[in-house]
């Protein structure tokens, strides 16, 4: 038998995986040619028995074995085969798999001696497939695009970070299938697990467990505190390719280390590789509710600093959404399903989360599978704050913050941020929102009355908060009452990591006598100096500002918190020469040192799908770069496929770590 891998793979949109073997999508015909050893093929007289098998224990009962003969025409609703050539000693066959066949590696026998092997993937272009998506631009983005943008920073200042998903790079598809094979359910009962691979709900749940290594031989080990000895900082990664290859070559030992956006990005790469439309989403001010009461209790000390507890508000948190139907639920809940590969809480005894319909979160349907209460809390939890005093007493603090803001993903076909908060929540204060809270039994939110209490505190910042600069931030106190007020104001700042852990003090002010006339306003500045914060902030570049106001007359304490993100310098990328397929190109990369001290051990790295051969190319600078000077290199690379590609650039030095940038490159034929 002869297979035209090139023709079939292009027809099935798998040619970026290479054309040296047959990779097809389910529910869509592919063609092969058979050379007959004896006689010629006679329509109506010759018969041919075809058997397609997947997994180690193929069985008709599990749907992992299908046997079928020739029919006059292809039937795309089930396994079928038809002859497409005139009689002769060479027969051209068209073969179609069932649109709900398990994905994976297949062996097919044709008659007594014919045998072919192929890989079968989900098919979002096929109306009969449960991952079907009826929009070409969306399919180009959510299945075929090998690069993207993940949003980090803070809700006041979302920062786009480039990522190389690289799902079609050499060897990645095999590693993705290996991830499925290493899952504990497969190791315990491979026949049943392979049968489950017909269902994207099952596959995405397996991935949410296997991208972290908490209960299995998963891909990544998470680490959020202290140093990253024995591995690399999660900020180090520019894409999924290196992570997946490291896991596979190191005998499935977990790769160190990941944090939420790395877990989500790897899950997105694997989903796209297998044919499930997928995107990474970022939720700002994301709640981690451990006891399912939809309330986050936070404790502060008398300076307004957080006292660490298991329940936290993350500055942002990333997960993935995958597109599929939910035949197990009502028809309204088809479409985007949220699942979270970051290990936070156990689900059915395993560290995984989802898939849960995004629509179920919006409607407050918390009984729907899987893990709806946890995801609902991430975007809707209520926050109650208490102050623990030195004498051990605890008092409630007035603190208003909205969890679940600016839920973001990359727009289809552009690098702009798309705000998808409306898919998770009804407008605040609307009747529909109240109804969703009632359904979710979220009493606290229903009781909340927005009162414009007597004193109001806000934190104002300037636009120019660049790493390396000194700048002011302001506490603004307004007295909305008819009487004179005397208050104590504590204004603190400290380094903070994106998931809420506090670091060292970056600047502090304690004013014992702040006087406010009725209707009056007071603006209190706090200077943040690089000499102080520079050695304290983490790679997240985040500083937590907190203002604590004590009204001496009513004894009421008001807390206001704001996280600010310091801007890294911009990386400028110039492409020298005209980008053509298989022609060497140079990228000239420049970064200006914004710090008042020299940068040492400077290194630029680039990678990009079909640009750098699936590798990372690095170039070190020979000498230190002084304040205000440019770090500059030329790096050579060779694009292999035409189309729009993203070149991801990373800069590293002793004082500026993992500054990311990118450049879109259009490759001509």
XYZ file of C-alpha atoms in Angstrom:
669
model
C 0.000 0.000 0.000
C 1.141 3.549 -0.692
C -0.010 6.577 1.244
C 0.420 10.071 -0.071
C 1.252 11.603 3.307
C 1.912 14.987 1.795
C -1.475 15.242 0.068
C -3.454 13.797 3.007
C -1.672 15.798 5.703
C -2.169 19.046 3.788
C -5.832 18.192 3.229
C -6.234 17.471 6.971
C -4.234 20.553 8.044
C -1.563 18.482 9.775
C 1.278 19.136 7.277
C 3.089 21.419 9.760
C 3.760 18.215 11.736
C 5.768 17.052 8.695
C 4.761 14.928 5.718
C 6.842 11.822 6.400
C 3.947 9.927 8.028
C 0.154 9.889 7.860
C -1.593 12.216 10.355
C -5.326 12.663 9.771
C -8.369 14.127 11.529
C -11.468 12.139 12.402
C -14.659 12.217 10.337
C -12.762 13.347 7.214
C -11.814 10.990 4.326
C -8.175 10.290 3.410
C -6.891 8.386 0.408
C -4.450 5.513 -0.024
C -3.420 3.415 -3.026
C -3.139 -0.381 -2.970
C -1.101 -2.447 -5.430
C -2.762 -5.820 -5.866
C -0.361 -8.798 -6.017
C -2.852 -11.090 -7.768
C -5.413 -10.145 -10.376
C -7.264 -6.899 -10.758
C -9.947 -5.217 -8.765
C -13.489 -5.959 -10.042
C -16.281 -3.678 -8.784
C -19.094 -5.673 -7.218
C -17.020 -8.889 -7.099
C -13.859 -8.051 -5.125
C -14.242 -7.556 -1.385
C -11.797 -6.076 1.105
C -11.953 -6.420 4.868
C -10.572 -3.342 6.709
C -9.765 -3.350 10.438
C -8.693 -0.191 12.312
C -7.276 -0.619 15.830
C -5.879 1.674 18.527
C -4.443 1.105 22.004
C -2.908 -2.018 23.536
C -6.197 -3.962 23.896
C -8.349 -3.103 20.859
C -11.982 -4.171 21.261
C -15.242 -3.500 19.426
C -16.936 -3.076 22.814
C -14.623 -0.191 23.811
C -14.767 1.348 20.331
C -11.002 0.903 19.906
C -11.448 -1.631 17.079
C -13.566 -1.130 13.967
C -13.991 -3.599 11.108
C -15.720 -2.595 7.873
C -15.822 -3.568 4.226
C -16.023 -1.585 0.998
C -19.147 0.431 0.288
C -20.245 2.289 -2.835
C -19.765 5.668 -1.161
C -17.983 7.031 1.901
C -20.190 7.447 4.966
C -18.606 10.185 7.095
C -20.728 9.297 10.148
C -18.854 6.014 10.756
C -15.745 4.051 9.694
C -16.076 3.379 5.966
C -14.069 2.767 2.802
C -14.834 3.201 -0.912
C -12.913 2.637 -4.149
C -12.255 5.827 -6.121
C -10.297 4.431 -9.125
C -11.243 2.484 -12.276
C -10.624 -1.324 -12.315
C -6.936 -2.332 -12.484
C -4.028 -3.699 -10.464
C -3.783 -0.445 -8.503
C -6.749 0.512 -6.358
C -7.233 3.998 -4.934
C -9.215 3.855 -1.694
C -10.907 6.599 0.225
C -11.136 5.819 3.953
C -13.007 7.744 6.625
C -12.904 7.356 10.390
C -15.926 7.839 12.630
C -16.219 11.466 13.879
C -16.302 10.104 17.443
C -13.458 7.584 17.108
C -10.822 7.631 19.882
C -7.812 9.768 18.918
C -4.297 8.309 18.955
C -2.056 5.908 17.041
C -3.807 3.477 14.701
C -2.864 0.374 12.777
C -5.111 -0.562 9.880
C -5.052 -3.889 8.075
C -6.499 -4.128 4.574
C -7.296 -7.642 3.445
C -4.653 -10.292 4.174
C -1.445 -8.339 3.561
C -2.092 -4.585 3.470
C -1.132 -2.645 6.593
C -0.833 1.072 7.287
C -0.161 3.121 10.397
C -1.475 6.604 11.095
C -2.247 9.076 13.865
C -5.862 10.208 14.282
C -6.658 13.638 15.798
C -9.750 15.595 16.839
C -11.307 17.477 13.900
C -12.763 20.914 14.711
C -13.484 21.385 10.963
C -15.905 18.414 10.962
C -19.553 19.175 11.935
C -19.908 15.641 13.338
C -16.983 16.086 15.762
C -17.756 17.292 19.296
C -14.988 19.934 19.014
C -16.491 21.420 15.798
C -16.018 25.172 15.480
C -17.813 27.049 12.715
C -15.388 29.934 12.115
C -12.247 29.830 9.971
C -10.514 32.786 11.704
C -11.112 31.216 15.123
C -9.773 27.851 13.919
C -6.648 29.552 12.532
C -6.099 31.132 15.968
C -7.167 28.407 18.405
C -5.878 25.284 16.592
C -3.287 26.243 13.973
C -1.535 29.245 15.520
C 1.758 28.211 17.106
C 2.335 31.419 18.995
C 0.312 33.757 21.126
C 0.111 36.311 23.905
C -0.469 35.629 27.607
C -1.541 38.568 29.786
C 0.359 39.241 33.005
C 1.039 42.451 34.993
C -1.895 43.806 36.999
C -5.549 44.612 36.301
C -4.632 48.292 36.138
C -1.818 47.535 33.709
C -2.196 44.246 31.786
C 1.136 43.297 30.195
C 1.161 41.151 27.035
C 3.802 38.404 27.216
C 4.627 36.471 24.021
C 4.598 32.639 24.072
C 5.730 30.031 21.554
C 3.142 27.205 21.756
C 5.033 25.279 19.031
C 2.488 22.441 18.836
C 3.666 21.398 15.347
C 7.409 21.456 16.044
C 9.300 18.227 15.395
C 8.477 15.437 17.867
C 5.924 17.456 19.888
C 2.844 15.483 18.767
C 4.493 12.216 19.882
C 5.277 13.779 23.270
C 1.639 14.930 23.615
C 0.435 11.372 22.957
C 2.990 10.176 25.522
C 1.491 12.575 28.093
C -1.846 10.769 27.580
C -0.135 7.353 27.830
C 1.565 8.251 31.137
C -1.669 9.196 32.887
C -2.504 6.860 35.832
C -5.848 5.791 34.320
C -4.022 4.586 31.224
C -1.359 2.768 33.262
C -4.128 1.044 35.290
C -6.545 0.206 32.461
C -5.154 1.095 29.023
C -8.108 -0.370 27.097
C -10.645 1.748 28.945
C -8.461 4.879 28.855
C -7.934 4.626 25.071
C -11.683 4.280 24.680
C -12.120 7.502 26.713
C -9.990 9.354 24.154
C -13.040 9.637 21.889
C -14.312 12.283 24.306
C -12.664 15.745 24.541
C -14.216 16.212 28.020
C -12.238 13.177 29.225
C -9.058 14.209 27.378
C -9.072 17.789 28.697
C -9.614 16.514 32.256
C -6.657 14.121 31.865
C -4.534 17.038 30.594
C -5.505 19.262 33.517
C -4.135 16.523 35.812
C -1.073 15.588 33.710
C 0.373 19.061 33.048
C 1.166 19.214 36.798
C 2.988 16.338 38.510
C 1.154 16.365 41.847
C -0.370 12.869 41.595
C 1.388 11.374 38.593
C 4.347 11.565 36.232
C 3.117 14.909 34.953
C 5.017 17.517 32.978
C 5.738 20.406 35.403
C 6.502 20.915 39.071
C 5.076 24.130 40.509
C 7.029 26.407 42.853
C 5.857 29.769 44.220
C 8.159 30.512 47.150
C 11.867 31.063 47.800
C 14.434 30.215 45.124
C 14.417 27.935 42.102
C 17.460 25.784 42.876
C 17.485 22.461 41.033
C 15.620 24.010 38.113
C 14.833 27.339 36.457
C 12.519 30.216 37.309
C 9.063 29.943 35.681
C 9.872 33.340 34.104
C 12.681 31.649 32.153
C 10.375 29.815 29.721
C 9.584 31.446 26.390
C 7.513 28.571 25.035
C 6.238 25.025 25.556
C 8.593 23.179 23.188
C 11.633 23.105 25.493
C 9.457 22.072 28.478
C 7.787 19.158 26.645
C 11.098 17.964 25.159
C 12.824 18.137 28.560
C 10.031 16.067 30.145
C 10.228 13.445 27.404
C 14.035 13.130 27.291
C 14.310 13.010 31.116
C 12.226 9.820 31.380
C 9.047 11.751 32.282
C 10.565 13.402 35.354
C 8.769 16.698 36.043
C 10.358 19.832 34.602
C 11.250 22.431 37.259
C 9.547 24.922 37.634
C 6.125 26.141 36.572
C 3.600 28.728 37.712
C 0.057 29.294 36.460
C 0.773 30.823 33.035
C 3.336 28.077 32.271
C 0.885 25.299 33.238
C -1.848 26.947 31.137
C 0.414 27.505 28.114
C 1.621 23.877 28.073
C -1.985 22.619 28.367
C -2.896 24.907 25.451
C -0.027 23.534 23.304
C -1.063 19.920 23.934
C -4.770 20.645 23.307
C -4.030 22.383 20.004
C -1.649 19.576 18.992
C -4.443 17.021 19.538
C -6.954 19.174 17.634
C -8.986 20.700 20.487
C -9.475 24.474 19.985
C -7.899 26.112 23.028
C -6.890 29.512 24.466
C -5.125 30.815 27.581
C -7.147 33.220 29.737
C -6.007 35.514 32.565
C -8.253 36.455 35.488
C -7.065 39.513 37.444
C -7.641 39.585 41.225
C -8.357 35.864 41.243
C -9.606 34.289 44.462
C -8.380 30.956 45.838
C -11.222 29.661 48.029
C -10.204 26.548 49.988
C -13.388 25.812 51.973
C -16.009 26.429 49.242
C -17.919 29.089 51.199
C -17.311 31.634 48.385
C -15.723 33.985 50.936
C -12.032 34.814 51.250
C -11.024 35.799 54.781
C -7.838 37.873 54.799
C -5.960 39.041 57.902
C -3.696 42.070 58.203
C -1.445 43.386 60.962
C -1.486 46.946 62.319
C 0.682 48.163 59.407
C -1.780 46.851 56.835
C 0.535 43.987 55.823
C -1.118 40.684 54.904
C -0.768 37.791 57.318
C -0.291 34.694 55.182
C -3.157 32.218 55.004
C -4.251 29.452 52.644
C -6.944 31.655 51.146
C -5.379 34.316 48.956
C -6.263 36.821 46.254
C -3.862 36.248 43.368
C -2.863 39.379 41.469
C -3.740 37.309 38.383
C -4.276 33.665 37.581
C -4.199 31.886 34.209
C -6.125 28.838 33.035
C -7.303 27.513 29.654
C -10.597 27.302 27.822
C -11.266 24.483 25.363
C -14.091 24.420 22.825
C -16.468 21.411 22.800
C -20.059 20.264 23.173
C -21.369 19.010 26.532
C -23.785 16.160 25.728
C -23.744 15.366 29.481
C -25.372 18.767 30.216
C -28.144 20.927 28.719
C -27.460 22.242 25.159
C -26.951 25.843 26.431
C -23.627 24.796 27.946
C -21.749 23.890 24.764
C -18.797 26.056 23.735
C -15.911 27.279 25.894
C -15.057 25.061 28.881
C -12.641 26.251 31.575
C -10.046 23.853 32.927
C -7.099 24.649 35.152
C -3.867 22.617 35.118
C -2.315 24.602 38.013
C -2.505 22.333 41.086
C -4.590 24.187 43.698
C -7.269 21.874 45.116
C -8.096 18.192 44.590
C -11.027 17.191 42.393
C -12.294 13.603 42.745
C -9.075 12.897 44.657
C -6.726 14.265 41.988
C -5.135 17.687 41.432
C -7.086 18.784 38.378
C -9.874 21.240 37.648
C -12.554 21.268 34.942
C -13.719 21.233 32.295
C -16.654 23.376 33.426
C -18.773 25.381 30.950
C -17.940 29.086 31.196
C -21.700 29.643 30.810
C -22.350 27.611 33.996
C -20.088 30.000 35.947
C -22.031 32.980 34.574
C -25.387 31.418 35.501
C -24.274 30.277 38.974
C -24.947 26.590 38.103
C -22.566 25.132 40.691
C -23.720 21.500 40.453
C -22.432 21.169 36.873
C -19.324 19.122 36.147
C -16.502 19.700 36.809
C -15.418 21.878 39.764
C -17.874 24.727 39.124
C -17.745 26.071 42.745
C -13.959 26.537 42.630
C -13.981 28.434 39.315
C -17.061 30.435 40.381
C -15.199 31.573 43.515
C -12.124 32.575 41.448
C -14.205 35.226 39.680
C -16.949 36.001 42.257
C -15.711 35.384 45.811
C -16.443 37.947 48.478
C -13.525 39.310 50.517
C -13.725 39.975 54.260
C -10.768 41.538 56.069
C -9.804 41.420 59.736
C -7.028 43.126 61.680
C -5.019 41.099 64.184
C -3.622 43.479 66.801
C -0.497 42.963 68.914
C -2.656 42.240 71.956
C -4.272 39.344 70.076
C -7.635 41.043 69.524
C -9.300 40.849 66.093
C -11.462 43.545 64.522
C -13.233 43.758 61.181
C -11.856 46.167 58.593
C -13.834 47.977 55.891
C -12.321 46.730 52.634
C -13.963 46.736 49.215
C -12.436 44.935 46.290
C -13.969 43.177 43.309
C -12.582 39.722 42.625
C -12.463 38.605 38.984
C -11.610 41.652 36.880
C -10.552 42.190 33.276
C -10.659 38.496 32.305
C -8.411 38.580 29.236
C -7.283 36.541 26.256
C -5.518 37.277 22.966
C -7.856 38.499 20.221
C -8.424 36.327 17.147
C -5.986 37.369 14.420
C -4.316 40.185 16.368
C -2.150 40.750 19.443
C -4.770 42.986 21.087
C -6.326 42.053 24.441
C -9.891 40.750 24.242
C -11.893 41.303 27.427
C -14.105 38.243 28.067
C -15.315 39.149 31.586
C -18.903 39.251 30.220
C -18.674 35.522 29.396
C -18.060 34.752 33.097
C -20.225 37.388 34.819
C -23.327 39.498 34.329
C -22.865 43.275 34.796
C -22.353 44.182 38.423
C -25.587 45.005 40.225
C -27.805 43.689 37.393
C -30.876 41.506 38.070
C -29.196 38.628 36.209
C -26.160 38.891 38.484
C -28.414 38.748 41.561
C -30.167 35.686 40.084
C -26.826 33.944 39.458
C -25.762 34.651 43.074
C -29.124 33.330 44.319
C -28.686 30.109 42.304
C -25.115 29.741 43.576
C -26.364 30.383 47.141
C -23.859 33.232 47.430
C -25.479 35.003 50.402
C -22.704 37.537 51.111
C -22.915 39.142 47.690
C -26.718 39.334 47.979
C -26.484 41.159 51.327
C -23.838 43.631 50.189
C -25.095 47.205 50.030
C -22.780 49.712 48.404
C -22.678 52.394 51.066
C -20.771 55.604 50.469
C -19.389 55.577 53.995
C -18.097 58.686 55.704
C -14.428 58.413 54.791
C -13.083 57.324 51.445
C -9.505 56.260 50.645
C -8.007 55.783 47.167
C -4.483 55.165 45.884
C -3.414 57.225 42.873
C -0.302 56.536 40.803
C 1.552 58.257 37.965
C 1.914 56.741 34.509
C 5.714 56.729 34.640
C 6.532 53.770 36.885
C 9.546 52.272 35.130
C 11.982 49.868 36.740
C 15.067 51.864 37.720
C 13.208 55.142 38.360
C 12.265 56.872 41.619
C 8.602 57.957 41.688
C 5.746 59.015 43.978
C 2.469 57.251 44.747
C -0.383 58.982 46.579
C -2.974 58.146 49.223
C -6.049 60.323 48.685
C -8.422 60.615 51.666
C -11.847 62.247 51.271
C -14.180 63.182 54.114
C -17.790 62.810 52.909
C -19.297 63.635 56.315
C -20.625 66.844 57.888
C -18.106 66.765 60.749
C -14.396 67.369 61.225
C -12.346 64.119 61.233
C -9.094 63.253 62.942
C -7.407 60.066 61.697
C -4.284 57.965 61.735
C -2.960 57.064 58.274
C -0.521 54.235 57.662
C 0.825 54.103 54.078
C 3.010 51.068 53.335
C 4.555 49.459 50.288
C 6.245 46.110 49.864
C 7.401 43.717 47.180
C 4.774 41.100 46.298
C 4.687 38.046 44.025
C 1.811 37.626 41.566
C 0.069 35.070 43.790
C 0.003 37.374 46.799
C 3.095 36.472 48.872
C 4.608 39.579 50.462
C 8.299 40.506 50.450
C 10.388 43.335 51.911
C 9.258 46.895 52.754
C 9.828 49.377 49.875
C 8.789 52.554 51.715
C 6.567 53.375 54.721
C 4.788 56.346 56.320
C 2.790 56.543 59.583
C 0.920 59.835 60.163
C -0.759 59.982 63.588
C -2.756 63.195 63.080
C -4.411 63.605 59.701
C -7.120 66.266 60.005
C -9.931 66.554 57.457
C -12.563 69.294 57.333
C -16.132 68.342 56.231
C -16.036 67.583 52.486
C -12.256 68.013 52.562
C -9.562 65.993 50.774
C -5.959 65.215 51.712
C -3.257 63.885 49.342
C -0.330 62.084 50.998
C 2.689 61.185 48.801
C 4.997 58.191 49.347
C 8.353 58.181 47.541
C 9.496 54.847 46.101
C 13.265 54.840 45.489
C 15.011 52.317 43.235
C 17.854 52.161 45.779
C 15.334 50.611 48.200
C 12.897 48.606 46.035
C 15.451 47.431 43.420
C 16.895 44.682 45.601
C 13.505 43.567 46.957
C 11.105 43.105 44.049
C 10.747 39.705 42.416
C 10.806 38.994 38.680
C 7.064 39.816 38.730
C 8.035 43.547 39.119
C 5.106 44.022 41.525
C 4.777 46.347 44.520
C 1.774 46.207 46.874
C 0.589 49.572 48.144
C -1.682 49.565 51.203
C -3.333 52.460 53.028
C -4.854 51.914 56.461
C -7.015 54.716 57.855
C -8.246 54.722 61.485
C -11.076 57.144 62.293
C -10.418 58.127 65.953
C -14.078 59.144 66.561
C -15.842 55.991 65.239
C -12.876 53.566 65.699
C -13.595 52.371 62.143
C -10.604 51.082 60.131
C -10.583 51.368 56.335
C -8.143 49.428 54.142
C -7.330 50.154 50.501
C -4.869 48.046 48.508
C -3.443 48.426 45.023
C -0.787 46.392 43.238
C 1.402 48.304 40.801
C 3.618 46.757 38.154
C 6.910 48.374 37.154
C 7.593 48.540 33.454
C 10.601 46.761 32.002
C 12.487 48.496 29.175
C 11.255 47.786 25.655
C 13.173 45.365 23.467
C 13.532 46.654 19.912
C 13.808 44.064 17.129
C 14.805 44.885 13.539
C 14.770 42.165 10.865
C 17.646 42.634 8.392
C 16.887 41.365 4.896
C 13.679 40.094 3.282
C 12.109 37.133 5.143
C 11.932 34.191 2.716
C 11.424 30.477 3.273
C 14.708 28.615 3.987
C 16.814 31.776 3.701
C 19.075 32.904 6.556
C 17.972 36.105 8.282
C 19.399 38.329 10.993
C 17.543 39.991 13.842
C 19.153 43.083 15.341
C 18.021 43.277 18.968
C 18.459 46.301 21.253
C 17.597 47.077 24.878
C 18.524 50.274 26.726
C 19.707 49.856 30.334
C 17.182 51.860 32.440
C 18.959 51.237 35.750
C 21.423 53.566 37.512
C 23.935 50.676 37.601
C 25.659 48.492 34.986
C 24.064 45.299 33.654
C 26.362 42.267 33.709
C 26.144 38.775 32.147
C 23.726 40.049 29.507
C 22.206 37.460 27.185
C 19.565 37.694 24.442
C 17.621 34.558 23.402
C 15.158 34.042 20.567
C 12.766 31.280 19.585
C 9.790 31.015 17.286
C 7.712 28.315 15.615
C 9.153 27.497 12.160
C 11.782 30.215 12.653
C 14.502 28.754 14.874
C 14.204 25.037 14.056
C 12.433 24.246 17.305
C 15.460 25.444 19.314
C 16.382 28.469 21.408
C 19.215 30.569 19.931
C 21.185 32.645 22.445
C 23.848 35.337 22.180
C 25.863 36.642 25.151
C 27.347 40.141 25.397
C 31.074 40.267 26.077
C 31.083 43.348 28.317
C 28.827 45.058 30.898
C 26.275 47.641 29.728
C 26.411 50.968 31.612
C 23.439 53.083 32.739
C 21.582 54.512 29.718
C 23.692 52.445 27.292
C 22.314 49.993 24.712
C 22.717 46.240 24.902
C 22.789 45.165 21.241
C 23.263 41.867 19.356
C 22.692 40.309 15.963
C 21.206 36.787 15.945
C 20.869 34.652 12.802
C 17.970 32.261 12.132
C 16.358 30.473 9.181
C 12.551 30.438 8.674
C 11.201 27.118 7.339
C 7.524 27.806 6.520
C 5.856 30.822 4.958
C 3.154 32.778 6.789
C 2.933 35.066 9.835
C 5.271 34.037 12.679
C 6.141 35.503 16.065
C 9.797 35.797 17.058
C 9.907 35.676 20.886
C 12.858 37.537 22.428
C 14.102 37.258 26.009
C 16.754 39.360 27.759
C 18.560 38.243 30.889
C 21.190 39.869 33.108
C 22.145 40.117 36.765
C 19.725 43.021 37.433
C 17.080 42.619 34.700
C 15.813 39.053 34.418
C 13.581 37.631 31.708
C 12.485 40.785 29.946
C 10.268 39.562 27.100
C 9.602 41.083 23.701
C 8.484 39.901 20.289
C 8.390 40.789 16.632
C 5.878 39.537 14.072
C 7.699 38.263 10.973
C 5.906 37.635 7.659
C 7.714 34.941 5.657
C 7.267 34.926 1.881
C 7.470 31.823 -0.319
